[in-house]
mmCIF file of C-alpha atoms in Angstrom:
data_model
loop_
_atom_site.group_PDB
_atom_site.id
_atom_site.type_symbol
_atom_site.label_atom_id
_atom_site.label_comp_id
_atom_site.label_asym_id
_atom_site.label_seq_id
_atom_site.Cartn_x
_atom_site.Cartn_y
_atom_site.Cartn_z
ATOM 1 C CA MET N 28 -11.344 1.093 28.984
ATOM 2 C CA LYS N 29 -8.544 -1.431 28.873
ATOM 3 C CA GLN N 30 -8.132 -5.151 28.743
ATOM 4 C CA THR N 31 -6.767 -7.359 31.469
ATOM 5 C CA ARG N 32 -6.017 -11.012 31.957
ATOM 6 C CA LYS N 33 -7.632 -13.137 34.665
ATOM 7 C CA GLY N 34 -6.186 -16.621 34.623
ATOM 8 C CA LYS N 35 -6.033 -17.600 30.963
ATOM 9 C CA ASN N 36 -8.977 -15.411 29.938
ATOM 10 C CA TRP N 37 -8.691 -11.884 28.574
ATOM 11 C CA ASN N 38 -11.371 -9.375 29.544
ATOM 12 C CA PHE N 39 -12.027 -5.973 28.038
ATOM 13 C CA GLY N 40 -14.169 -3.606 29.976
ATOM 14 C CA MET N 41 -14.685 -1.715 33.178
ATOM 15 C CA LYS N 42 -15.252 -2.296 36.871
ATOM 16 C CA LEU N 43 -17.851 -0.616 39.030
ATOM 17 C CA HIS N 44 -16.931 0.074 42.660
ATOM 18 C CA ILE N 45 -19.659 1.153 45.078
ATOM 19 C CA GLY N 46 -19.960 2.191 48.689
ATOM 20 C CA THR N 47 -23.287 1.533 50.392
ATOM 21 C CA ASP N 48 -24.872 2.107 53.746
ATOM 22 C CA GLN N 49 -26.018 -0.804 55.890
ATOM 23 C CA HIS N 50 -29.339 -0.957 54.044
ATOM 24 C CA GLY N 51 -27.660 -1.417 50.659
ATOM 25 C CA ILE N 52 -28.358 2.105 49.382
ATOM 26 C CA VAL N 53 -25.491 3.306 47.161
ATOM 27 C CA ASP N 54 -23.838 6.503 48.405
ATOM 28 C CA THR N 55 -20.483 6.518 46.572
ATOM 29 C CA PHE N 56 -19.643 5.222 43.145
ATOM 30 C CA ARG N 57 -16.547 4.849 40.963
ATOM 31 C CA ALA N 58 -15.898 3.294 37.564
ATOM 32 C CA THR N 59 -12.446 2.182 36.445
ATOM 33 C CA ASP N 60 -11.022 0.166 33.616
ATOM 34 C CA ALA N 61 -10.734 -3.591 34.113
ATOM 35 C CA ALA N 62 -6.997 -3.494 34.840
ATOM 36 C CA VAL N 63 -7.306 -1.444 38.059
ATOM 37 C CA ALA N 64 -7.048 -3.372 41.331
ATOM 38 C CA ASP N 65 -10.022 -3.137 43.683
ATOM 39 C CA ILE N 66 -7.919 -2.186 46.700
ATOM 40 C CA THR N 67 -6.751 1.068 45.080
ATOM 41 C CA GLN N 68 -10.342 2.355 45.070
ATOM 42 C CA LEU N 69 -11.049 1.990 48.790
ATOM 43 C CA PRO N 70 -10.079 5.579 49.787
ATOM 44 C CA GLU N 71 -12.270 6.930 46.974
ATOM 45 C CA LEU N 72 -15.319 5.039 48.250
ATOM 46 C CA LEU N 73 -15.156 6.338 51.819
ATOM 47 C CA HIS N 74 -16.942 9.494 52.928
ATOM 48 C CA TRP N 75 -15.348 9.324 56.413
ATOM 49 C CA GLN N 76 -18.675 9.228 58.262
ATOM 50 C CA GLU N 77 -18.555 5.433 58.513
ATOM 51 C CA ARG N 78 -18.377 3.628 61.825
ATOM 52 C CA GLU N 79 -17.817 0.197 60.295
ATOM 53 C CA LEU N 80 -16.342 -0.868 56.971
ATOM 54 C CA PHE N 81 -17.342 -4.155 55.332
ATOM 55 C CA GLY N 82 -15.846 -5.568 52.151
ATOM 56 C CA ASP N 83 -14.691 -8.693 50.413
ATOM 57 C CA GLN N 84 -11.182 -10.123 50.487
ATOM 58 C CA ALA N 85 -10.013 -7.957 47.587
ATOM 59 C CA TYR N 86 -10.096 -4.886 49.871
ATOM 60 C CA TRP N 87 -8.026 -6.386 52.745
ATOM 61 C CA LYS N 88 -4.823 -4.513 53.533
ATOM 62 C CA GLU N 89 -3.101 -4.388 56.916
ATOM 63 C CA ASP N 90 -1.943 -0.773 56.476
ATOM 64 C CA ASP N 91 -5.505 0.346 55.727
ATOM 65 C CA ARG N 92 -6.791 -1.556 58.761
ATOM 66 C CA GLU N 93 -4.388 0.217 61.112
ATOM 67 C CA PHE N 94 -5.032 3.630 59.535
ATOM 68 C CA LEU N 95 -8.838 3.309 59.639
ATOM 69 C CA GLN N 96 -8.802 2.011 63.203
ATOM 70 C CA SER N 97 -6.850 5.107 64.220
ATOM 71 C CA TRP N 98 -9.784 7.133 62.770
ATOM 72 C CA GLY N 99 -12.250 5.091 64.840
ATOM 73 C CA ILE N 100 -13.604 3.034 61.936
ATOM 74 C CA ARG N 101 -14.113 -0.666 62.669
ATOM 75 C CA TYR N 102 -12.420 -2.666 59.893
ATOM 76 C CA ARG N 103 -14.736 -5.587 59.042
ATOM 77 C CA ILE N 104 -13.214 -6.681 55.741
ATOM 78 C CA ASN N 105 -12.933 -10.438 55.186
ATOM 79 C CA ARG N 106 -9.486 -11.876 55.806
ATOM 80 C CA ARG N 107 -7.531 -13.572 53.035
ATOM 81 C CA PRO N 108 -5.952 -16.988 53.421
ATOM 82 C CA THR N 109 -2.396 -17.410 52.207
ATOM 83 C CA ALA N 110 -0.707 -20.492 50.818
ATOM 84 C CA SER N 111 1.534 -20.725 53.858
ATOM 85 C CA ARG N 112 -1.176 -19.872 56.389
ATOM 86 C CA PRO N 113 -4.765 -20.922 55.615
ATOM 87 C CA LEU N 114 -7.602 -19.431 57.637
ATOM 88 C CA SER N 115 -8.495 -21.137 60.885
ATOM 89 C CA GLU N 116 -12.034 -22.347 61.510
ATOM 90 C CA ARG N 117 -12.595 -19.326 63.778
ATOM 91 C CA TRP N 118 -11.649 -16.861 61.020
ATOM 92 C CA ARG N 119 -13.794 -18.699 58.482
ATOM 93 C CA MET N 120 -16.781 -18.261 60.801
ATOM 94 C CA ILE N 121 -15.941 -14.573 61.305
ATOM 95 C CA ASN N 122 -15.714 -14.087 57.519
ATOM 96 C CA ARG N 123 -19.072 -15.800 57.078
ATOM 97 C CA ALA N 124 -20.712 -13.520 59.647
ATOM 98 C CA ARG N 125 -19.198 -10.457 57.974
ATOM 99 C CA SER N 126 -20.375 -11.657 54.570
ATOM 100 C CA ARG N 127 -23.990 -11.647 55.740
ATOM 101 C CA THR N 128 -23.761 -7.910 56.355
ATOM 102 C CA ARG N 129 -21.627 -7.285 53.269
ATOM 103 C CA ALA N 130 -24.177 -9.048 51.058
ATOM 104 C CA ARG N 131 -26.607 -6.144 51.481
ATOM 105 C CA GLY N 132 -24.195 -3.983 49.531
ATOM 106 C CA GLU N 133 -24.244 -6.501 46.674
ATOM 107 C CA HIS N 134 -28.027 -6.268 46.250
ATOM 108 C CA ALA N 135 -27.703 -3.186 44.052
ATOM 109 C CA PHE N 136 -25.547 -5.212 41.646
ATOM 110 C CA ARG N 137 -28.185 -7.950 41.627
ATOM 111 C CA VAL N 138 -30.949 -5.504 40.724
ATOM 112 C CA ILE N 139 -28.918 -3.937 37.938
ATOM 113 C CA LYS N 140 -27.509 -7.135 36.447
ATOM 114 C CA GLN N 141 -30.261 -9.703 36.911
ATOM 115 C CA LEU N 142 -33.465 -7.667 36.953
ATOM 116 C CA TRP N 143 -32.490 -5.038 34.414
ATOM 117 C CA GLY N 144 -29.918 -6.895 32.306
ATOM 118 C CA PHE N 145 -27.011 -4.426 32.638
ATOM 119 C CA THR N 146 -24.333 -7.095 32.260
ATOM 120 C CA LYS N 147 -22.437 -5.700 29.291
ATOM 121 C CA VAL N 148 -21.486 -2.122 28.580
ATOM 122 C CA ARG N 149 -22.954 -0.379 25.585
ATOM 123 C CA TYR N 150 -20.276 2.207 24.851
ATOM 124 C CA ARG N 151 -16.496 2.002 24.503
ATOM 125 C CA GLY N 152 -15.521 4.865 26.804
ATOM 126 C CA LEU N 153 -15.699 5.122 30.577
ATOM 127 C CA ALA N 154 -17.536 8.478 30.642
ATOM 128 C CA LYS N 155 -20.690 7.348 28.840
ATOM 129 C CA ASN N 156 -20.802 4.034 30.675
ATOM 130 C CA LEU N 157 -20.272 5.848 33.974
ATOM 131 C CA ALA N 158 -23.245 8.129 33.317
ATOM 132 C CA ARG N 159 -25.431 5.158 32.437
ATOM 133 C CA ALA N 160 -24.296 3.175 35.493
ATOM 134 C CA GLN N 161 -24.873 6.136 37.846
ATOM 135 C CA THR N 162 -28.439 6.341 36.624
ATOM 136 C CA MET N 163 -28.870 2.602 37.106
ATOM 137 C CA PHE N 164 -27.531 2.708 40.685
ATOM 138 C CA ALA N 165 -29.765 5.667 41.549
ATOM 139 C CA LEU N 166 -32.781 3.742 40.254
ATOM 140 C CA ALA N 167 -31.621 0.593 42.049
ATOM 141 C CA SER N 168 -31.514 2.534 45.327
ATOM 142 C CA LEU N 169 -35.080 3.721 44.728
ATOM 143 C CA TYR N 170 -36.105 0.178 43.847
ATOM 144 C CA GLN N 171 -34.634 -1.144 47.097
ATOM 145 C CA MET N 172 -36.423 1.540 49.123
ATOM 146 C CA ARG N 173 -39.756 1.126 47.311
ATOM 147 C CA ARG N 174 -41.616 -0.273 50.332
ATOM 148 C CA GLN N 175 -40.486 2.569 52.593
ATOM 149 C CA LEU N 176 -41.354 5.204 49.978
ATOM 150 C CA LEU N 177 -44.952 4.052 49.413
ATOM 151 C CA PRO N 178 -47.749 5.523 51.548
ATOM 152 C CA ALA N 179 -49.015 3.279 54.342
ATOM 153 C CA GLY N 180 -51.617 0.727 53.335
ATOM 154 C CA ILE N 181 -50.518 0.264 49.711
ATOM 155 C CA GLU N 182 -49.156 -3.187 48.870
ATOM 156 C CA ILE N 183 -46.739 -3.998 46.070
#
């Protein structure tokens, strides 16, 4: 793991990057040190069976959009405003609609961080933390599917 600076604050740690289906079930997973940019992990998160790709503004890249559209994947990543060209009201509404779908992919992070308290890493290396996080995401996927996995007639 490495340290990185965000604004005036220094952070030491790791980032977790996940790919989910439309129900929020994690299907791909990567862990990197804190200094790695999110956009570099996009090709690693794809399994090339996707029809649509949702993500936050950190994953927006025009070259990726053109490449994925040539593969038949609909690029639904939120657009970024720039200092010289802020987003129009139309694009803000489109981003908001995309964020509703994208939020399902964030539910696994909510389960792990808020319900189970996995907010800080326990070990110094990526390998041990990766193994622990993989277990947590597998359990989070089971937790999210708990109603579908129970026999009919049993309430939670």
